[in-house]
Each structure stands twice: as C-alpha cells, then as structure tokens.
PDB file of C-alpha atoms in Angstrom:
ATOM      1  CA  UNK K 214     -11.315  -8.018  43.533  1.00 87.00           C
ATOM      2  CA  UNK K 215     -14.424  -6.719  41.749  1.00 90.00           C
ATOM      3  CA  UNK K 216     -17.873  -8.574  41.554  1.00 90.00           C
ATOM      4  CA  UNK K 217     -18.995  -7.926  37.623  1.00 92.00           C
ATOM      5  CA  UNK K 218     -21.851  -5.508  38.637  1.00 90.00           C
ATOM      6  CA  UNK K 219     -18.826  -3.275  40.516  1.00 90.00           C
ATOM      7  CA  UNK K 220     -16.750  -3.787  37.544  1.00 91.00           C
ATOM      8  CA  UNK K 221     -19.114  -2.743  35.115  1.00 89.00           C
ATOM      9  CA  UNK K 222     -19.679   0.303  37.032  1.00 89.00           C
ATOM     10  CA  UNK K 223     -15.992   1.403  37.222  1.00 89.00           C
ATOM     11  CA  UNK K 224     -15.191   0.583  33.297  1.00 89.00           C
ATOM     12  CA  UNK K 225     -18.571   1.300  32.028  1.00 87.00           C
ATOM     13  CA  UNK K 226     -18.853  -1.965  30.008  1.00 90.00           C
ATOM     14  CA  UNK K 227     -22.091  -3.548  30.641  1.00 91.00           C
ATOM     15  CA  UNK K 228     -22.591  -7.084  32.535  1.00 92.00           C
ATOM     16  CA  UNK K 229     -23.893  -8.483  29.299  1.00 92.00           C
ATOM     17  CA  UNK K 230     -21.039  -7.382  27.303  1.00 91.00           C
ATOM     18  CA  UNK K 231     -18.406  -8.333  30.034  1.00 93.00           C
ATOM     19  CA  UNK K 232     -20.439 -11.892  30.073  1.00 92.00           C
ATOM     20  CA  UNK K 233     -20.461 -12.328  26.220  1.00 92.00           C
ATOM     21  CA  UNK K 234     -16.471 -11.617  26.171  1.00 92.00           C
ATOM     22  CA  UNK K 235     -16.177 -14.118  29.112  1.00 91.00           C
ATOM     23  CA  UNK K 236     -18.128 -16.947  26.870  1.00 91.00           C
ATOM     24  CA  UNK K 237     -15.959 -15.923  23.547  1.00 90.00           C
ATOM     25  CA  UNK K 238     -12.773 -16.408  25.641  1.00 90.00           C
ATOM     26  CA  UNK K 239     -11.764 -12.848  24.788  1.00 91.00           C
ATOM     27  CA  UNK K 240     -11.791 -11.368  28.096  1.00 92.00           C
ATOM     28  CA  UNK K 241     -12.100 -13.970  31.625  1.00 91.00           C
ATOM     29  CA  UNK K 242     -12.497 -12.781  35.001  1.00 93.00           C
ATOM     30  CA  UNK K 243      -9.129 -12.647  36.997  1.00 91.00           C
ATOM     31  CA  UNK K 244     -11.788 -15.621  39.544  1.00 90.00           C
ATOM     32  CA  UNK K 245     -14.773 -17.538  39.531  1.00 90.00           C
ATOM     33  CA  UNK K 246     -15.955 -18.614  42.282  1.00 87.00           C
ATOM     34  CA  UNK K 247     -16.347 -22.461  42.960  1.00 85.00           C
ATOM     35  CA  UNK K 248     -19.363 -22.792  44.752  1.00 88.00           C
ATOM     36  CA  UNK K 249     -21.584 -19.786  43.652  1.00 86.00           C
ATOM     37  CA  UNK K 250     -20.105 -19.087  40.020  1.00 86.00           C
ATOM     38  CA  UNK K 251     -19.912 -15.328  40.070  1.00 90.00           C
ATOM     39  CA  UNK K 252     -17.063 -13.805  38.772  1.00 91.00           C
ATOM     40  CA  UNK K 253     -14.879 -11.605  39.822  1.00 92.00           C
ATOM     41  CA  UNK K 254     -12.384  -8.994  38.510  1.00 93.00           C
ATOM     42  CA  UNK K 255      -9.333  -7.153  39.397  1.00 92.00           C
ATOM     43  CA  UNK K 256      -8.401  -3.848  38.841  1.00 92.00           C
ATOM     44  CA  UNK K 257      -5.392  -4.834  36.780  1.00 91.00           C
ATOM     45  CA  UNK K 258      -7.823  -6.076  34.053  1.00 91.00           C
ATOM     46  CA  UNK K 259      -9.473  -2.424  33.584  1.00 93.00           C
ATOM     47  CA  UNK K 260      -6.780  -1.431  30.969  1.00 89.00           C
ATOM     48  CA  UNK K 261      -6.936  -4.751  29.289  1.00 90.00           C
ATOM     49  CA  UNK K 262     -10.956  -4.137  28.808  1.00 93.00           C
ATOM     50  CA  UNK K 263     -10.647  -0.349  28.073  1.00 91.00           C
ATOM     51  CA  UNK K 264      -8.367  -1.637  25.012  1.00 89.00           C
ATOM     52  CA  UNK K 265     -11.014  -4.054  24.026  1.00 91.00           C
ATOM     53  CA  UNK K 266     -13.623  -1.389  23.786  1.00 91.00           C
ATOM     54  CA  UNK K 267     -11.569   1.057  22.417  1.00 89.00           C
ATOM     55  CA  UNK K 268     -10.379  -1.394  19.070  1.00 89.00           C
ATOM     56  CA  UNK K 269     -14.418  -2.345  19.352  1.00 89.00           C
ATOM     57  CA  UNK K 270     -15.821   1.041  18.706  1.00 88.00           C
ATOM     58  CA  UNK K 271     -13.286   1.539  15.852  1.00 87.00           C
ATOM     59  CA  UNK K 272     -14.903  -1.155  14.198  1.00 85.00           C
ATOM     60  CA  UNK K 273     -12.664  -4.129  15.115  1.00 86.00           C
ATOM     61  CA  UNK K 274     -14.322  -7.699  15.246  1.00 86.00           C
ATOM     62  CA  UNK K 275     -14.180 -10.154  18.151  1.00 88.00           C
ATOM     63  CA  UNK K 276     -11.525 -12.380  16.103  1.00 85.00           C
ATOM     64  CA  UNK K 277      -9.033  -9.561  15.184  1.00 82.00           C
ATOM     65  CA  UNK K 278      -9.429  -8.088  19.453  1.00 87.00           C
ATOM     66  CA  UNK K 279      -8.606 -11.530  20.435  1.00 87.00           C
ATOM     67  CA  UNK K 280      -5.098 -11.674  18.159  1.00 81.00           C
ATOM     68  CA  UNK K 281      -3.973  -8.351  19.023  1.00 82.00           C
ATOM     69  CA  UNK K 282      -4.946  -8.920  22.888  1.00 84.00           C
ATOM     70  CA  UNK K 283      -3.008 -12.462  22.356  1.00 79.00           C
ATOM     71  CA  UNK K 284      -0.093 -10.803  21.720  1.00 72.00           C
ATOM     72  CA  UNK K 285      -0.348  -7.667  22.274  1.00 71.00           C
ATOM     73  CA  UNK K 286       2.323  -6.319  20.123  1.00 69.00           C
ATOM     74  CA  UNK K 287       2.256  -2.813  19.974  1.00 73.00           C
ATOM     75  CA  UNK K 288       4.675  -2.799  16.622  1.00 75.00           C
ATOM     76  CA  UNK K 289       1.498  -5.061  15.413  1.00 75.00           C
ATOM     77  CA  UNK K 290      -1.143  -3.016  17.096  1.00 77.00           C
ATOM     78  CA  UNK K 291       0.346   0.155  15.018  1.00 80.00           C
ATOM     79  CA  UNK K 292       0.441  -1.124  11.727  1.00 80.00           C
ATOM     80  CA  UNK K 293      -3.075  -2.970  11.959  1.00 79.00           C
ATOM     81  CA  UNK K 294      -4.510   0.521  13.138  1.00 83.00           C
ATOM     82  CA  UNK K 295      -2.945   1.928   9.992  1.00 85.00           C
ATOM     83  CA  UNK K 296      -4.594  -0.625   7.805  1.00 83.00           C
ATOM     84  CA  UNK K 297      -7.928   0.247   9.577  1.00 84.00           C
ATOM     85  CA  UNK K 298      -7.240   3.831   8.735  1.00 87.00           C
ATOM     86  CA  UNK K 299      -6.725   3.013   5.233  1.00 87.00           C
ATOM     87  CA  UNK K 300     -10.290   0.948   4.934  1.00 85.00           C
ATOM     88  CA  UNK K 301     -12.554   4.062   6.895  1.00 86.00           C
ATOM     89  CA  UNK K 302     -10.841   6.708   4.619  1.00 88.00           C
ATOM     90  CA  UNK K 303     -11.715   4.878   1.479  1.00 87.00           C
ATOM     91  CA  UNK K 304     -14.880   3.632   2.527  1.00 86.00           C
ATOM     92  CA  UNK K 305     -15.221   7.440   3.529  1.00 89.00           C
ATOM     93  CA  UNK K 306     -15.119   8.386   0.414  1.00 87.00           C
ATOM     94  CA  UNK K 307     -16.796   5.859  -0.893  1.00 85.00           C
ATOM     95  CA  UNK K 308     -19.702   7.553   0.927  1.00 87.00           C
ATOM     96  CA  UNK K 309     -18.809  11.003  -0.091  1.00 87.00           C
ATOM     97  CA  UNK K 310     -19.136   9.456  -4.074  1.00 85.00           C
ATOM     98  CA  UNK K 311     -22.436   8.168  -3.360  1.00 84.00           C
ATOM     99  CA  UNK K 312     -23.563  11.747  -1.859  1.00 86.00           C
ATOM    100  CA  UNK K 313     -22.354  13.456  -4.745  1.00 83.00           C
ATOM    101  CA  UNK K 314     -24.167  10.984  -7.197  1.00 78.00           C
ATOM    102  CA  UNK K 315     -27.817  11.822  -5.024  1.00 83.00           C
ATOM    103  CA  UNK K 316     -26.583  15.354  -5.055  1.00 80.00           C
ATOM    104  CA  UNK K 317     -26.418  14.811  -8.961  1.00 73.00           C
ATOM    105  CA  UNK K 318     -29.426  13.464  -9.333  1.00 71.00           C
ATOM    106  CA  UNK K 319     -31.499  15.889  -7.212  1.00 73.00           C
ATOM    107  CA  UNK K 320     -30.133  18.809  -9.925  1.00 68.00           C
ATOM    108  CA  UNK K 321     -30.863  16.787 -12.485  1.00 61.00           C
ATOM    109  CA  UNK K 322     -34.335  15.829 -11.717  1.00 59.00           C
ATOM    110  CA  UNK K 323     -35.151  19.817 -11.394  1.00 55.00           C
ATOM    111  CA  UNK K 324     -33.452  20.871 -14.308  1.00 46.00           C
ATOM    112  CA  UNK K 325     -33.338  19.154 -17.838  1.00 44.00           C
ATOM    113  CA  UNK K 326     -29.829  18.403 -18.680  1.00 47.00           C
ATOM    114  CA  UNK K 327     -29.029  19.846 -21.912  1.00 45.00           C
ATOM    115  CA  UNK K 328     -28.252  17.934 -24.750  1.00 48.00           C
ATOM    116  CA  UNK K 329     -24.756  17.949 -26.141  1.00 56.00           C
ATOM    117  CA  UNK K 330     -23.380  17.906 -29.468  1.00 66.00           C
ATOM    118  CA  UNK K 331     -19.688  17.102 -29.894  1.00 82.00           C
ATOM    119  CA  UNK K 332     -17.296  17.237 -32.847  1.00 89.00           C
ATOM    120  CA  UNK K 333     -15.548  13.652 -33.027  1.00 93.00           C
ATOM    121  CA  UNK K 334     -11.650  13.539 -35.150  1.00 93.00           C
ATOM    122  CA  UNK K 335      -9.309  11.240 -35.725  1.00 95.00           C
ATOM    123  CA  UNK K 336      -5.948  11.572 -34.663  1.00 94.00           C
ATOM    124  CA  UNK K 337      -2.793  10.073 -34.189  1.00 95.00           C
ATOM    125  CA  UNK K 338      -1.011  10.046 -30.380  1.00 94.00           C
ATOM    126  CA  UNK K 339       2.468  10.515 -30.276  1.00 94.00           C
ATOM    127  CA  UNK K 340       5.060   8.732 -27.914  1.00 94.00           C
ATOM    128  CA  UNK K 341       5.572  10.554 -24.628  1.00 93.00           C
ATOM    129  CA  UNK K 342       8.035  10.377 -21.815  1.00 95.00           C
ATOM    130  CA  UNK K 343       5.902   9.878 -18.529  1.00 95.00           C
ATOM    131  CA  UNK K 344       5.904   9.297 -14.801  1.00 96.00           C
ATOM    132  CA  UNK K 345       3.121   6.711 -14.246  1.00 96.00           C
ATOM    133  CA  UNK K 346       0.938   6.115 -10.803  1.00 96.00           C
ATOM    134  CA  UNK K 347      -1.131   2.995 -11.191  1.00 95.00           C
ATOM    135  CA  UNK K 348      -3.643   2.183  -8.152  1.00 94.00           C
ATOM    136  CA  UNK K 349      -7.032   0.665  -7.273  1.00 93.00           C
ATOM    137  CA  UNK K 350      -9.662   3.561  -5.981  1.00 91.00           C
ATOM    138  CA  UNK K 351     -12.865   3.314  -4.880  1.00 89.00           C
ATOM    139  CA  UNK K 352     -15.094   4.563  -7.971  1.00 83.00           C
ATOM    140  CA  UNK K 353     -14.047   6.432 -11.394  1.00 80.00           C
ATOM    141  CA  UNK K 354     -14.503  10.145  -9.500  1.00 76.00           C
ATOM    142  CA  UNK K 355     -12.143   9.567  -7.111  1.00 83.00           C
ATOM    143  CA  UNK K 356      -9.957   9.666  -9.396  1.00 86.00           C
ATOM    144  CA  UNK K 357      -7.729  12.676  -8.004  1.00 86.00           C
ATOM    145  CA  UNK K 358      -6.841  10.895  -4.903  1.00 90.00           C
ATOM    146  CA  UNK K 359      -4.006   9.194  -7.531  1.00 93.00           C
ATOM    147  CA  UNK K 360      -3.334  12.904  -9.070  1.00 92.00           C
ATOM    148  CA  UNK K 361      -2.346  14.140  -5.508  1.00 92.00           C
ATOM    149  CA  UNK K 362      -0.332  11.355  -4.591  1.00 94.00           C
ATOM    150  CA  UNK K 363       1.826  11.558  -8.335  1.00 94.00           C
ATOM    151  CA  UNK K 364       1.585  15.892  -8.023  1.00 93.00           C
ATOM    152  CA  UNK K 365       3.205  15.480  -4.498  1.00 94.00           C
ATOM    153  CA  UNK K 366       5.660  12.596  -5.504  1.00 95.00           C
ATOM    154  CA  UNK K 367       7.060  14.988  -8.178  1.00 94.00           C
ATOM    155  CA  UNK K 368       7.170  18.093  -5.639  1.00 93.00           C
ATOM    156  CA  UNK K 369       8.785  16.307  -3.177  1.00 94.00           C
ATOM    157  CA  UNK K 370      11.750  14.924  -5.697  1.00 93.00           C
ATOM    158  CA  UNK K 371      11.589  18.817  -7.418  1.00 94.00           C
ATOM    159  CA  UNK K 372      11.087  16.620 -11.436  1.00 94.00           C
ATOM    160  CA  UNK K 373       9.344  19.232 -13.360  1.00 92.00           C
ATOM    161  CA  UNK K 374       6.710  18.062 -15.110  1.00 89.00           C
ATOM    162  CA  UNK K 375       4.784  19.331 -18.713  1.00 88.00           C
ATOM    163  CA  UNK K 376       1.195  20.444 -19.502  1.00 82.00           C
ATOM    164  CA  UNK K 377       0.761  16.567 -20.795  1.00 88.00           C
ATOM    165  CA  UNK K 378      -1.151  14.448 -18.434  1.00 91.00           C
ATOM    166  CA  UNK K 379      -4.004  12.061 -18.953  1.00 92.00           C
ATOM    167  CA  UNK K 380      -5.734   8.800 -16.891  1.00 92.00           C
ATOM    168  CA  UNK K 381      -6.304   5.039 -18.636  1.00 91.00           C
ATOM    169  CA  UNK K 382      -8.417   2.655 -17.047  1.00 88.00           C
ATOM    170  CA  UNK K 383      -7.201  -0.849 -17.203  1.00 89.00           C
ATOM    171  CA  UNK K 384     -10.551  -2.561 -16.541  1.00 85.00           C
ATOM    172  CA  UNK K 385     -11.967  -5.405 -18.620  1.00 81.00           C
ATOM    173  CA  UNK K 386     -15.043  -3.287 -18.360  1.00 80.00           C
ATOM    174  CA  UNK K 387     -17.064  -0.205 -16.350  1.00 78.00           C
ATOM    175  CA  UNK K 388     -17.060  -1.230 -12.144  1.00 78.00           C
ATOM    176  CA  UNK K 389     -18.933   0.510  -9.518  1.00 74.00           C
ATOM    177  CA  UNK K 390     -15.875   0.155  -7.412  1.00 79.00           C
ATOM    178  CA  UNK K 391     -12.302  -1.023  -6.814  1.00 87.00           C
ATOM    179  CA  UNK K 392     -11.359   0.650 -10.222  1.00 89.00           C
ATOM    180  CA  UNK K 393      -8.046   0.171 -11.758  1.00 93.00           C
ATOM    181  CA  UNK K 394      -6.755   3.638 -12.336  1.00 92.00           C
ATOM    182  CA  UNK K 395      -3.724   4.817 -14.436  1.00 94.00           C
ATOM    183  CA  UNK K 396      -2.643   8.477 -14.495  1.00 94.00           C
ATOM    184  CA  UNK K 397       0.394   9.583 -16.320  1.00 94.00           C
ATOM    185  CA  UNK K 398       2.228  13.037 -16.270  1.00 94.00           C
ATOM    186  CA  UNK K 399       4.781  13.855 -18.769  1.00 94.00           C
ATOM    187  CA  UNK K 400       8.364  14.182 -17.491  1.00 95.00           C
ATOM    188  CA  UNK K 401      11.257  15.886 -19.465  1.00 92.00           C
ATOM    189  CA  UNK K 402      13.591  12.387 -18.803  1.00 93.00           C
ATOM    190  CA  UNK K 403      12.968   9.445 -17.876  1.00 95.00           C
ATOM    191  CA  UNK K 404      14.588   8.301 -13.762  1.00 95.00           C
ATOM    192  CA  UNK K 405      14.775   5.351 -11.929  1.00 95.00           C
ATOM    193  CA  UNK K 406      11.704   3.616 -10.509  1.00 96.00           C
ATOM    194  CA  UNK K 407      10.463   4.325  -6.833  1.00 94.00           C
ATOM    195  CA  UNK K 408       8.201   2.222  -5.355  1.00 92.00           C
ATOM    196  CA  UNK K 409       4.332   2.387  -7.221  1.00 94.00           C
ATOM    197  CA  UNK K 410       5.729   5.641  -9.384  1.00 96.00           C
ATOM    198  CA  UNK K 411       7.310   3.931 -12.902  1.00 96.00           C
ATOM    199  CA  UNK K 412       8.903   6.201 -15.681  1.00 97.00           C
ATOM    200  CA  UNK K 413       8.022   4.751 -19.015  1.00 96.00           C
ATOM    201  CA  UNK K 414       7.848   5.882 -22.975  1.00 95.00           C
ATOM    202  CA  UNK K 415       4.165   5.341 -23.754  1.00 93.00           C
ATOM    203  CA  UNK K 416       2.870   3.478 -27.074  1.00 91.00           C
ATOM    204  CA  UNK K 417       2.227   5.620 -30.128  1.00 94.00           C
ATOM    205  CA  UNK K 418      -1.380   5.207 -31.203  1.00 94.00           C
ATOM    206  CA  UNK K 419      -1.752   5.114 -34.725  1.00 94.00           C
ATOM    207  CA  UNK K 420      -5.150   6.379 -34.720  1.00 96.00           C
ATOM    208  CA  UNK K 421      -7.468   7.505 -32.043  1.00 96.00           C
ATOM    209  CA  UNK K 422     -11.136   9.109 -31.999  1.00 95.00           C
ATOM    210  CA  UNK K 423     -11.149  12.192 -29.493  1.00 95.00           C
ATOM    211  CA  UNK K 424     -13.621  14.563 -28.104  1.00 94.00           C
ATOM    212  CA  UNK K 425     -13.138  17.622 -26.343  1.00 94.00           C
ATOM    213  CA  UNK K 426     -15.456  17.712 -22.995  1.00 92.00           C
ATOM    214  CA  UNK K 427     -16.554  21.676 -21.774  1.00 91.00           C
ATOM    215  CA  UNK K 428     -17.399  21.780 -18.220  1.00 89.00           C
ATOM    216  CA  UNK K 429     -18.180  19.839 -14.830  1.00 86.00           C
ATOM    217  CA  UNK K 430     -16.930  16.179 -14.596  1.00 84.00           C
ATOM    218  CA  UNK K 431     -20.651  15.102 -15.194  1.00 81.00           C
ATOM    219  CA  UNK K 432     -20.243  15.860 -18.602  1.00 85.00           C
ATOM    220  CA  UNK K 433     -17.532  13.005 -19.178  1.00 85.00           C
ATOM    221  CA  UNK K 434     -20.747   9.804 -18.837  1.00 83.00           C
ATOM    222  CA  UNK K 435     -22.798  11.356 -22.035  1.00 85.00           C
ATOM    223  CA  UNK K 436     -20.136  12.363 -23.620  1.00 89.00           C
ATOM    224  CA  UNK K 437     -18.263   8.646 -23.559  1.00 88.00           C
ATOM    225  CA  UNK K 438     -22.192   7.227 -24.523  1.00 87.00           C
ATOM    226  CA  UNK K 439     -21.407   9.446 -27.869  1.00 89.00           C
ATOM    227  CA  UNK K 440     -18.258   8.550 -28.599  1.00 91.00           C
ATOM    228  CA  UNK K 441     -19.107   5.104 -28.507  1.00 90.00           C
ATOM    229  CA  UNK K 442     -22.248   5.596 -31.123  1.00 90.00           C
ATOM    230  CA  UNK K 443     -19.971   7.695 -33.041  1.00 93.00           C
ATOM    231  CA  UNK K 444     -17.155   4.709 -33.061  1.00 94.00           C
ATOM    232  CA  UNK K 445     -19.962   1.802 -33.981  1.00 93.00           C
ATOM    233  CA  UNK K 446     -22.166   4.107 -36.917  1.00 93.00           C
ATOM    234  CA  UNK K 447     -19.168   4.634 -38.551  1.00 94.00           C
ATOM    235  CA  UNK K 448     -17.619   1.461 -39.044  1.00 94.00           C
ATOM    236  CA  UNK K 449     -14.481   1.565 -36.195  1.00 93.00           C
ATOM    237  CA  UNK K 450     -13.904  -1.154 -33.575  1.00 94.00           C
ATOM    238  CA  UNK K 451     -12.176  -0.046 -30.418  1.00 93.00           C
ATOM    239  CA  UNK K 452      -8.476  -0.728 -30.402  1.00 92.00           C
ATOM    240  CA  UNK K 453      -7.500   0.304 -26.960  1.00 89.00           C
ATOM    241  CA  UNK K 454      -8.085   1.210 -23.430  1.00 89.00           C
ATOM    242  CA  UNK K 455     -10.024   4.932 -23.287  1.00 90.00           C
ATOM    243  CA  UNK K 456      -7.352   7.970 -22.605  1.00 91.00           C
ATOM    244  CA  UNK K 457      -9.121  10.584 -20.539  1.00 90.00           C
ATOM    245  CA  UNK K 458      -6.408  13.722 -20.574  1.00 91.00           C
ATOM    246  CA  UNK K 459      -6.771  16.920 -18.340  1.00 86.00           C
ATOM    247  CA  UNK K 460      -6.507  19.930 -19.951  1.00 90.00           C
ATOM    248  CA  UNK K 461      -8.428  22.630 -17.696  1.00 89.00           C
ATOM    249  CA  UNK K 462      -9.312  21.524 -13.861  1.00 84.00           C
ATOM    250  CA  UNK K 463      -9.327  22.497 -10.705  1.00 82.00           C
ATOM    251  CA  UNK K 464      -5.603  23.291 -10.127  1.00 80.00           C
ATOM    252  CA  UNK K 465      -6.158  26.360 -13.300  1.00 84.00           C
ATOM    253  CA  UNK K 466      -9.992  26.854 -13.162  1.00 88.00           C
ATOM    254  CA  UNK K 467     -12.353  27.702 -10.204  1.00 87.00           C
ATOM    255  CA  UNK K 468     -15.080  27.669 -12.180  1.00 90.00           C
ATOM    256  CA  UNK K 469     -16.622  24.189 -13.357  1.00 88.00           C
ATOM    257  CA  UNK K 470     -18.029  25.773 -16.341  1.00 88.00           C
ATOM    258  CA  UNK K 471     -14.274  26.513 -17.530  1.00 91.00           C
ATOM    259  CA  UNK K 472     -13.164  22.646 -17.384  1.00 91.00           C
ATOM    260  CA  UNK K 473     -11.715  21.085 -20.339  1.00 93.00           C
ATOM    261  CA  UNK K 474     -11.288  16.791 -20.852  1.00 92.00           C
ATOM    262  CA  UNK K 475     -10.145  15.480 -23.831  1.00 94.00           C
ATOM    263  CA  UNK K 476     -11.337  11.844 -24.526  1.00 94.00           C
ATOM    264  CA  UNK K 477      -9.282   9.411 -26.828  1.00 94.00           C
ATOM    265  CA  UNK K 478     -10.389   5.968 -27.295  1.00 94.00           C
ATOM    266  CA  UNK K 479      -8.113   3.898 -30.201  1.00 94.00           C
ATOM    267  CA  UNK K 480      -9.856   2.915 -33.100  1.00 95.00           C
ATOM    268  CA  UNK K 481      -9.612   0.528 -35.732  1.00 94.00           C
ATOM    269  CA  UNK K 482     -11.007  -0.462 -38.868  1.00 89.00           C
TER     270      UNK K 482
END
C-alpha cells in the first residue's frame, strides 16, 4: 500500500487532484486509516486512475468519468469516445470557420471590396431526379462536409451522377450555427433509401429569380443582400427556400477566381 504523497509520485496525479476525486466519490483510496485519516493506495488502483486522467484530458467531466468507471463497459467506453470524436471535430471546425471569417476580414479591411453588379432573371425550375443528404453542420461554409459524405456515398455504390447539383437551407431564418443543410445531386433513376441518403423527384418551381455568382465563396453574402433588394423593388414576395447550385468549384477549378454559384430563390407575385 501507497501513502497519497507515494502515489502521486508513481501516477503523476497530484495530492490535490487525488483528494478532490476522493471527496467527489470518483476515485477512494483502496484504506483510510482509523486513527490518523491518511489514505492509502494500492498499486492495483494505478490503471483505474490513469483511465480517469486519460478520459479527463480529453475533455470528459467528473459526471460522465464516474458512469463509465461505474461500469466500465468497454462496448460503452467505445461508442462514448466516438461521440466525443464527433463533438471536437465539429467544434474543430467550428474554429477553423471562425479563422477563416478573421482571415476575411483582415483582406478586407486592406483592400476595398469591389462592388458588384449582377444581372437578376426569372426562370422556371424543372423537376429533377435526385439523391438527397440532409444534415445539421456547424455554420453555412461548412457546407462541403455534406458534399463529401453524398460524393463518397455515390462512389462507394458506383450510381453515376449528372452535372445537376445544388444545396437548400431549411432554416426558418439565417443561424450562426447548427444549420440545417440540404444538398441534392441528380441521379439518372431513382433507388431505394439508405440510411440519411433519400432519392426523391424534386418540386417544379414555377418561377424563380436567379443570379449567377463569379468567384470565391465570399461573393455568395452580397450577392444574396442583392437579390433580396432586387426581389422587394420590384414587387415579388419570396415563395420558397433559397437554391444555391454548384456549377464551377473546387473539384473542376483551382483557381477561386474561376468559381461559378447560381442562386435561385422562388418568387411570387
């Protein structure tokens, strides 16, 4: 048996911590003693507390350690260390958005952004034959994370796809985060369902205003601000949720510059 200070030394958890789990009830000494109250450990326990520092420093709280070291379950372990993985990836990249945003801003406070002029038509959407990947992502721009998963989804079953592909998002309104995302690729036939990918015929629109978007992805916010003073000066009403359709990205283009959206928003009288 180990006094704490010993114990401490050999797992190199410090007294205070290895007191603080003793009080929460998430780790005891193996003894206490009766008469002078120090506590002692056994060397059996030093894989126990390696665990609990381990799930600690990947961001576990005291309440989830003390369920998995309750049972420890190592079917249970597994998938909560997969749902931890999920969280740090998104909130990841929820970080990586926000860099890119500063990044944005930095150009943008050294160089005036030009001021763009787009021509605005009306046009009628057809019905199309789609495979459909709906999912909640962290902000609007990480918006391929969905394109990846549908792209590999259709590799991996060999469906060939067409040129037609586009994203709707579902929101009531514009969210800094947890964005409901809809991209859509058109198929040649519609299949059976599998899991979150759903084969559908889309909705004709009967009339739609649409823009055509040159360049970098940062083009897309002023260009939606026009479309919707377009829509309100001349009398329409929007009818729908906003269609934004790839036409040149990175999978054809290297260059920014050479990017082509498409915006269509339904309209109404």
């Amino acid at each position: 048996m180990f006094k704490i200070g010993d114990f401490s030394k050999l797992t190199r958890v410090s007294v205070r911590m290895l007191r603080y789990y003793d009080e929460v009830g998430l780790f005891k000494p193996a003894k206490i003693d009766d008469f002078t109250g120090y506590r002692y450990y056994s060397a059996k326990q030093i894989s126990d507390i390696n665990l609990i520092v381990s799930l600690r420093d990947m961001g576990f709280n005291v309440a989830d350690i003390a369920v998995l070291m309750k049972e420890k379950s190592e079917k249970k372990l597994e998938g909560i260390l997969k749902v931890k993985s999920k969280e740090i990836k998104n909130s990841i990249r929820a970080e990586e958005i926000r860099l890119e945003k500063i990044n944005s801003a930095i150009k943008d406070m050294k160089k005036e952004r030009v001021n763009m002029s787009y021509n605005v038509t009306l046009k009628s959407i057809p019905s199309y034959k789609v495979i459909s990947l709906r999912d909640t992502i962290p902000a609007y721009n990480a918006e391929g994370m969905l394109w990846e998963r549908l792209s590999e989804y259709l590799e991996r079953k060999s469906i060939p796809s067409n040129d037609m592909a586009y994203a709707t998002y579902h929101d009531e309104g514009y969210k800094a985060g947890g964005v409901d995302v809809e991209v859509v690729m058109g198929v040649d036939k519609l299949m059976k369902n599998e899991n979150e990918f759903v084969f559908k015929e889309t909705k004709v629109v009967e009339q739609a205003a649409s823009i055509l978007v040159p360049g970098d992805y940062s083009n897309l916010a002023p260009a939606y601000n026009f479309l919707g003073n377009w829509i309100e000066e001349n009398g329409y009403s929007i009818a729908g949720n906003p269609r934004q359709v790839a036409i040149k990205g990175p999978w054809n283009e290297r260059n920014t510059e050479d990017y082509l959206s498409e915006i269509q928003i339904p309209v109404k009288k």
